[in-house]
Amino acid sequence: MIMKSRISPFSQSECFRLRQGLTSGLVMLLPLLLRPPVRYPHTSALLVQCVRTQRCKTGTVLCSQTEHFLRLRIPLSPQSRGNKNQSRRSKGQEEDWKTRNKTVLTYIAAAGVGMIGLSYAAVPLYRLYCQAAGLGGTAVAGHDTDMVETMKPVKERVLKITFNADTHASMQWNFRPQQSEIYVVPGETALAFYRAKNPTDKPIIGISTYNVVPFEAGQYFNKIQCFCFEEQRLNPHEEVDMPVFFYIDPEFHEDPRMARVSTITLSYTFFEAKEGQTLPLPGYSYN
Amino acid sequence: MSTAMNFSSKSFKPRAPDKGSFPLDHFGECKDFKDKFMRCLKDNSYDNSLCRVQSKDYLECRMEHQLMAKEPLQRLGYKDLIDPPSPSSESDKNT
């Protein structure tokens, strides 16, 4: 069964969190970007003068608009009394305020739509990032059995694989590896043996799982065939050899995080299985 | 370790083997081949690349005795050992 790349639920909640974070962060920045205008008249006068004398190169339209904007935001002569002036100014001001409000609202709406779009875009972006960085246990893309035929051994990188065997406390088998270590190179298939003996007078069914240390190297450790995850029955006083046929993915050599890894430990643990019990096989779906 | 609940720790996720599980060799039919392989490993200081012929023989024995699904050896990574005679003698020397 070929394992396709699959997102674990863990990374989806991370996705959701990232989305929330982006949205809230940018919403918080919005008021800073659309800052309320300055309240102090003398700074506003300076601003208007600055804008006028600057001769902005982006076009006279923008200059005049900025001047207009600044002059009308804060009245430069704050104390003018006179109803005619006030009504004229207030009418003009109201219109300008209306147009200004409209533009500001348009900008805010556009920013809101942009945030929503960004939060949707974050999901595939995060997935790409996860696959590249290998976070959250996402499966390495491109792991399939046809690769075994075409892969080339990377002869310059020699790795030492050490073997460890454990049994559960109540499991009475004698289980041990037949070699303490083996030297392999990535891209080359290798065979290793464990031995299990049932010293008791009744048949015992065992089922095993494995672990690879360091964890990051575990994604490159591919087993073609082994004796794990399925029930193995040993009759009384029976001793068998249990082979493990595996290879290290040649991409191991190109991963910069694996540059200092030269020893990988494969550890098997046997548990006693009750009759008819099935261990959930990782990566398989159940019907 | 694989049950650590840390946010940033990379936990180990065991994967099922590609071709499933080996049936147990209850009768020791391939024990000789296994012994040859183990002896080869011991003699060559546990270097796998020098003992590939013996491992290939062991797998062929398993396939003969119905202890393993029959597969062409190229699909098990032994392409270099079953090439046409002239390159294979070279590759045998290399491996």
Coordinates of C-alpha atoms in Angstrom, one line a residue:
Chain A
M1 CA 0.0 0.0 0.0
I2 CA 1.5 3.3 -1.0
M3 CA 1.2 6.1 1.5
K4 CA 0.3 9.4 -0.1
S5 CA 1.2 12.6 1.6
R6 CA -1.3 13.4 4.3
I7 CA -1.8 16.3 6.6
S8 CA -2.1 15.3 10.2
P9 CA -4.9 17.0 12.3
F10 CA -2.2 18.6 14.3
S11 CA -1.0 20.8 11.5
Q12 CA -4.6 21.8 10.5
S13 CA -5.1 23.3 13.9
E14 CA -1.8 25.1 13.4
C15 CA -3.2 26.4 10.1
F16 CA -6.2 27.7 11.8
R17 CA -4.1 29.4 14.5
L18 CA -1.9 31.0 11.9
R19 CA -4.9 32.3 10.1
Q20 CA -6.3 33.8 13.2
G21 CA -3.0 35.4 14.0
L22 CA -2.5 36.9 10.6
T23 CA -6.0 38.4 10.7
S24 CA -5.9 39.8 14.1
G25 CA -2.4 41.2 13.6
L26 CA -3.3 43.0 10.4
V27 CA -6.6 44.3 11.9
M28 CA -4.6 45.8 14.8
L29 CA -2.2 47.4 12.3
L30 CA -5.1 49.0 10.4
P31 CA -5.7 51.9 12.8
L32 CA -2.0 52.7 12.7
L33 CA -2.0 52.7 8.9
L34 CA -5.2 54.9 8.7
R35 CA -4.0 57.1 11.5
P36 CA -6.5 59.7 12.8
P37 CA -5.3 63.1 11.8
V38 CA -3.2 65.2 14.1
R39 CA -5.0 67.4 16.5
Y40 CA -2.5 70.1 16.9
P41 CA -3.0 73.1 14.6
H42 CA 0.6 74.2 14.5
T43 CA 1.9 70.8 13.3
S44 CA -0.8 70.8 10.7
A45 CA 0.3 74.2 9.4
L46 CA 3.8 72.8 9.2
L47 CA 2.6 69.7 7.5
V48 CA 0.7 71.7 4.9
Q49 CA 3.7 73.9 4.3
C50 CA 5.9 70.8 4.0
V51 CA 3.6 69.3 1.5
R52 CA 3.5 72.5 -0.5
T53 CA 7.1 73.1 -0.6
Q54 CA 8.0 69.5 -1.2
R55 CA 6.9 69.4 -4.8
C56 CA 6.1 65.7 -4.7
K57 CA 7.1 64.0 -7.8
T58 CA 4.1 61.6 -7.9
G59 CA 2.0 64.2 -9.6
T60 CA 0.4 67.5 -8.8
V61 CA -2.9 65.9 -8.3
L62 CA -1.7 64.0 -5.3
C63 CA 0.0 67.1 -3.9
S64 CA -3.1 69.2 -4.2
Q65 CA -5.2 66.4 -2.7
T66 CA -2.9 66.1 0.3
E67 CA -2.9 69.8 0.8
H68 CA -6.6 70.0 0.5
F69 CA -7.0 67.1 2.9
L70 CA -4.7 68.5 5.5
R71 CA -6.1 72.0 5.3
L72 CA -9.6 70.9 5.7
R73 CA -8.9 68.3 8.5
I74 CA -7.8 71.1 10.9
P75 CA -9.0 74.6 10.3
L76 CA -5.9 76.8 10.1
S77 CA -7.7 79.7 11.6
P78 CA -9.4 78.1 14.5
Q79 CA -11.1 81.1 16.0
S80 CA -13.1 82.5 13.0
R81 CA -16.5 83.5 14.2
G82 CA -19.2 84.6 11.8
N83 CA -22.1 82.5 10.9
K84 CA -21.7 82.9 7.2
N85 CA -18.2 81.7 7.4
Q86 CA -19.2 78.9 9.6
S87 CA -22.1 77.7 7.5
R88 CA -20.0 77.9 4.3
R89 CA -17.2 76.1 5.9
S90 CA -19.4 73.5 7.5
K91 CA -21.2 72.8 4.3
G92 CA -18.0 72.5 2.4
Q93 CA -16.5 70.6 5.2
E94 CA -19.4 68.2 5.4
E95 CA -19.1 67.4 1.7
D96 CA -15.5 66.8 2.0
W97 CA -15.9 64.8 5.1
K98 CA -18.4 62.7 3.3
T99 CA -16.1 62.0 0.4
R100 CA -13.3 61.4 2.7
N101 CA -15.3 59.0 4.8
K102 CA -16.3 57.1 1.6
T103 CA -12.7 56.7 0.5
V104 CA -11.7 55.6 4.0
L105 CA -14.5 53.1 4.1
T106 CA -13.5 51.8 0.7
Y107 CA -10.0 51.3 1.8
I108 CA -11.1 49.5 5.0
A109 CA -13.5 47.3 3.0
A110 CA -10.7 46.4 0.6
A111 CA -8.4 45.6 3.4
G112 CA -11.0 43.4 5.0
V113 CA -11.5 41.5 1.8
G114 CA -7.8 41.2 1.5
M115 CA -7.5 39.7 5.0
I116 CA -10.1 37.1 4.1
G117 CA -8.3 36.2 0.9
L118 CA -5.0 36.0 2.7
S119 CA -6.4 33.7 5.4
Y120 CA -7.6 31.4 2.6
A121 CA -4.3 31.6 0.9
A122 CA -2.5 30.8 4.1
V123 CA -3.7 27.1 4.1
P124 CA -1.8 25.9 1.0
L125 CA 1.1 28.2 1.7
Y126 CA 1.4 26.7 5.2
R127 CA 1.2 23.2 3.7
L128 CA 4.0 23.9 1.3
Y129 CA 6.1 25.3 4.2
C130 CA 5.4 22.2 6.3
Q131 CA 6.4 19.9 3.5
A132 CA 9.6 21.8 3.0
A133 CA 10.5 22.1 6.6
G134 CA 9.1 18.8 7.8
L135 CA 7.2 20.1 10.8
G136 CA 4.3 18.4 12.5
G137 CA 5.1 14.9 11.2
T138 CA 3.8 15.5 7.7
A139 CA 4.6 12.7 5.3
V140 CA 7.5 13.1 3.0
A141 CA 6.2 13.4 -0.5
G142 CA 7.4 10.9 -3.1
H143 CA 7.8 7.7 -1.1
D144 CA 6.7 4.8 -3.2
T145 CA 7.8 1.3 -4.1
D146 CA 8.8 2.1 -7.6
M147 CA 11.6 4.2 -6.2
V148 CA 13.3 1.2 -4.8
E149 CA 14.0 0.0 -8.3
T150 CA 15.5 3.2 -9.6
M151 CA 17.3 4.6 -6.6
K152 CA 21.1 4.9 -6.6
P153 CA 23.1 4.2 -3.5
V154 CA 24.9 7.2 -2.2
K155 CA 28.2 5.4 -1.5
E156 CA 30.0 8.3 0.2
R157 CA 27.6 8.5 3.1
V158 CA 28.0 5.5 5.4
L159 CA 25.5 5.2 8.2
K160 CA 25.6 2.9 11.2
I161 CA 22.3 1.3 12.1
T162 CA 22.1 -0.1 15.6
F163 CA 19.4 -2.5 16.7
N164 CA 17.5 -2.6 19.9
A165 CA 14.9 -5.2 21.0
D166 CA 12.5 -4.8 23.8
T167 CA 9.6 -6.7 25.2
H168 CA 6.7 -5.6 27.2
A169 CA 7.0 -6.6 30.9
S170 CA 4.3 -9.3 30.7
M171 CA 5.6 -10.7 27.4
Q172 CA 7.6 -13.8 28.0
W173 CA 9.4 -14.1 24.7
N174 CA 13.2 -13.8 24.5
F175 CA 13.6 -11.2 21.8
R176 CA 17.0 -9.9 20.7
P177 CA 18.7 -8.7 17.6
Q178 CA 21.2 -11.0 15.9
Q179 CA 23.6 -8.2 15.0
S180 CA 24.4 -5.2 17.1
E181 CA 25.0 -2.9 14.2
I182 CA 25.2 -2.8 10.5
Y183 CA 26.7 -0.2 8.1
V184 CA 24.6 0.8 5.2
V185 CA 24.5 3.7 2.7
P186 CA 21.3 5.5 1.7
G187 CA 19.7 4.0 -1.4
E188 CA 20.8 0.5 -0.7
T189 CA 18.5 -2.2 0.6
A190 CA 19.7 -4.0 3.7
L191 CA 18.7 -7.0 5.6
A192 CA 18.8 -7.5 9.4
F193 CA 17.7 -10.2 11.7
Y194 CA 16.1 -10.5 15.1
R195 CA 15.6 -13.7 17.0
A196 CA 12.6 -14.6 19.1
K197 CA 12.2 -17.6 21.3
N198 CA 9.1 -18.7 23.3
P199 CA 10.5 -20.4 26.4
T200 CA 7.1 -21.2 27.9
D201 CA 4.9 -24.3 27.4
K202 CA 2.0 -22.5 25.7
P203 CA 1.8 -20.7 22.4
I204 CA 2.1 -17.0 22.7
I205 CA 1.0 -14.5 20.1
G206 CA 3.1 -11.4 19.8
I207 CA 2.7 -8.2 18.0
S208 CA 5.3 -5.5 17.6
T209 CA 5.9 -1.9 16.8
Y210 CA 9.1 0.0 16.1
N211 CA 10.7 3.3 16.8
V212 CA 13.5 5.1 15.0
V213 CA 15.9 7.5 16.7
P214 CA 16.6 10.3 15.8
F215 CA 13.0 11.1 15.0
E216 CA 13.8 13.3 12.0
A217 CA 15.7 10.4 10.4
G218 CA 12.6 8.2 10.9
Q219 CA 10.9 9.7 7.8
Y220 CA 13.8 8.4 5.6
F221 CA 13.8 5.0 7.2
N222 CA 11.6 2.8 4.8
K223 CA 10.8 -0.7 5.6
I224 CA 10.1 -2.9 2.6
Q225 CA 9.1 -5.9 4.7
C226 CA 9.4 -6.7 8.4
F227 CA 7.5 -8.5 11.1
C228 CA 5.7 -5.6 12.8
F229 CA 2.1 -4.7 13.2
E230 CA 0.9 -8.2 12.5
E231 CA 0.3 -11.0 14.9
Q232 CA 3.1 -13.5 15.1
R233 CA 2.5 -16.8 16.8
L234 CA 5.2 -18.8 18.4
N235 CA 4.6 -22.3 19.6
P236 CA 6.0 -23.6 22.8
H237 CA 9.8 -23.7 22.9
E238 CA 10.0 -22.4 19.3
E239 CA 12.7 -20.1 18.1
V240 CA 12.5 -18.2 14.9
D241 CA 14.5 -15.7 12.9
M242 CA 12.7 -12.5 12.1
P243 CA 14.1 -10.5 9.2
V244 CA 13.8 -6.8 8.5
F245 CA 14.3 -5.6 5.0
F246 CA 14.7 -1.9 4.7
Y247 CA 16.5 1.0 3.1
I248 CA 17.4 4.6 3.8
D249 CA 15.9 7.0 1.3
P250 CA 18.7 8.5 -0.8
E251 CA 17.3 12.0 -0.1
F252 CA 18.6 11.6 3.4
H253 CA 22.0 12.7 2.0
E254 CA 20.6 15.9 0.7
D255 CA 18.7 16.9 3.8
P256 CA 20.8 19.6 5.6
R257 CA 19.2 18.7 8.9
M258 CA 20.6 15.2 8.6
A259 CA 24.1 16.3 7.8
R260 CA 25.4 15.4 11.3
V261 CA 23.4 12.2 11.7
S262 CA 25.6 9.2 11.3
T263 CA 23.9 6.7 13.6
I264 CA 20.3 5.6 13.4
T265 CA 18.8 3.2 16.0
L266 CA 16.0 0.9 15.1
S267 CA 14.1 -0.3 18.2
Y268 CA 11.4 -3.0 18.1
T269 CA 9.1 -3.8 21.0
F270 CA 7.0 -6.9 21.3
F271 CA 3.7 -7.0 23.1
E272 CA 1.5 -9.9 23.8
A273 CA -1.6 -10.0 21.7
K274 CA -4.8 -11.5 22.7
E275 CA -6.5 -13.8 20.3
G276 CA -8.3 -11.9 17.6
Q277 CA -6.9 -8.5 18.6
T278 CA -5.8 -6.2 15.8
L279 CA -3.4 -3.4 16.2
P280 CA -4.3 -0.4 14.2
L281 CA -1.9 -0.2 11.2
P282 CA -0.5 3.3 10.8
G283 CA -1.3 4.9 7.6
Y284 CA -4.0 2.4 6.5
S285 CA -7.7 3.4 6.3
Y286 CA -10.3 1.2 7.8
N287 CA -13.5 0.2 6.1
Chain B
M1 CA 8.7 10.0 23.2
S2 CA 6.2 9.4 20.4
T3 CA 3.5 10.5 22.8
A4 CA 5.1 13.8 23.8
M5 CA 2.6 16.6 23.7
N6 CA 5.0 19.4 22.8
F7 CA 4.0 21.8 20.2
S8 CA 7.3 22.0 18.5
S9 CA 8.7 18.6 19.0
K10 CA 8.8 16.3 16.0
S11 CA 7.3 13.1 17.1
F12 CA 7.9 9.8 15.5
K13 CA 5.1 8.3 13.4
P14 CA 5.6 4.6 12.7
R15 CA 4.8 3.6 9.2
A16 CA 3.6 0.2 8.0
P17 CA 6.1 -1.7 5.8
D18 CA 5.6 -1.4 2.1
K19 CA 5.1 -5.1 1.4
G20 CA 3.6 -6.0 4.8
S21 CA 4.9 -8.6 7.2
F22 CA 7.2 -11.6 6.6
P23 CA 5.5 -14.9 7.5
L24 CA 7.5 -16.6 10.2
D25 CA 9.9 -19.3 9.1
H26 CA 8.7 -21.8 11.6
F27 CA 10.6 -24.7 10.0
G28 CA 13.9 -23.0 9.5
E29 CA 13.9 -23.6 5.8
C30 CA 16.1 -20.7 5.1
K31 CA 18.2 -20.9 8.1
D32 CA 21.3 -21.9 6.2
F33 CA 21.1 -18.8 4.0
K34 CA 20.6 -16.7 7.1
D35 CA 23.7 -18.2 8.7
K36 CA 25.7 -17.5 5.6
F37 CA 24.6 -13.9 5.6
M38 CA 25.4 -13.5 9.3
R39 CA 28.8 -15.0 8.9
C40 CA 29.5 -12.7 5.9
L41 CA 28.5 -9.7 8.1
K42 CA 30.8 -10.8 10.9
D43 CA 33.7 -11.3 8.5
N44 CA 33.2 -8.0 6.9
S45 CA 32.7 -6.0 10.1
Y46 CA 29.0 -5.7 9.5
D47 CA 29.2 -3.8 6.2
N48 CA 26.0 -4.4 4.4
S49 CA 27.2 -3.5 0.9
L50 CA 29.7 -6.4 0.9
C51 CA 27.1 -9.0 1.8
R52 CA 24.4 -8.1 -0.7
V53 CA 24.7 -11.4 -2.6
Q54 CA 24.0 -13.4 0.5
S55 CA 21.0 -11.3 1.4
K56 CA 19.7 -11.7 -2.1
D57 CA 20.1 -15.5 -1.7
Y58 CA 18.2 -15.4 1.5
L59 CA 15.3 -13.5 -0.1
E60 CA 15.3 -15.9 -3.0
C61 CA 15.1 -18.8 -0.6
R62 CA 12.1 -17.2 1.1
M63 CA 10.4 -16.7 -2.2
E64 CA 11.0 -20.3 -3.1
H65 CA 9.5 -21.7 0.1
Q66 CA 6.4 -19.4 0.0
L67 CA 7.6 -17.3 2.8
M68 CA 7.6 -14.2 0.8
A69 CA 5.7 -12.9 -2.1
K70 CA 7.6 -13.5 -5.4
E71 CA 9.0 -10.3 -6.8
P72 CA 11.5 -9.6 -9.5
L73 CA 14.7 -8.7 -7.7
Q74 CA 15.0 -5.3 -9.4
R75 CA 12.1 -4.2 -7.3
L76 CA 13.9 -5.1 -4.2
G77 CA 16.9 -3.0 -5.0
Y78 CA 19.1 -5.8 -6.4
K79 CA 19.2 -4.4 -9.9
D80 CA 23.0 -4.2 -10.0
L81 CA 23.4 -7.8 -9.0
I82 CA 21.4 -9.2 -11.8
D83 CA 22.6 -7.1 -14.7
P84 CA 24.0 -8.9 -17.8
P85 CA 27.2 -10.7 -17.0
S86 CA 29.9 -8.3 -17.9
P87 CA 28.8 -5.3 -15.8
S88 CA 27.5 -7.6 -13.1
S89 CA 31.0 -9.1 -12.4
E90 CA 32.2 -5.5 -12.0
S91 CA 29.3 -4.6 -9.7
D92 CA 29.8 -7.8 -7.7
K93 CA 33.3 -6.7 -7.1
N94 CA 32.2 -3.3 -6.1
T95 CA 29.4 -4.6 -3.8

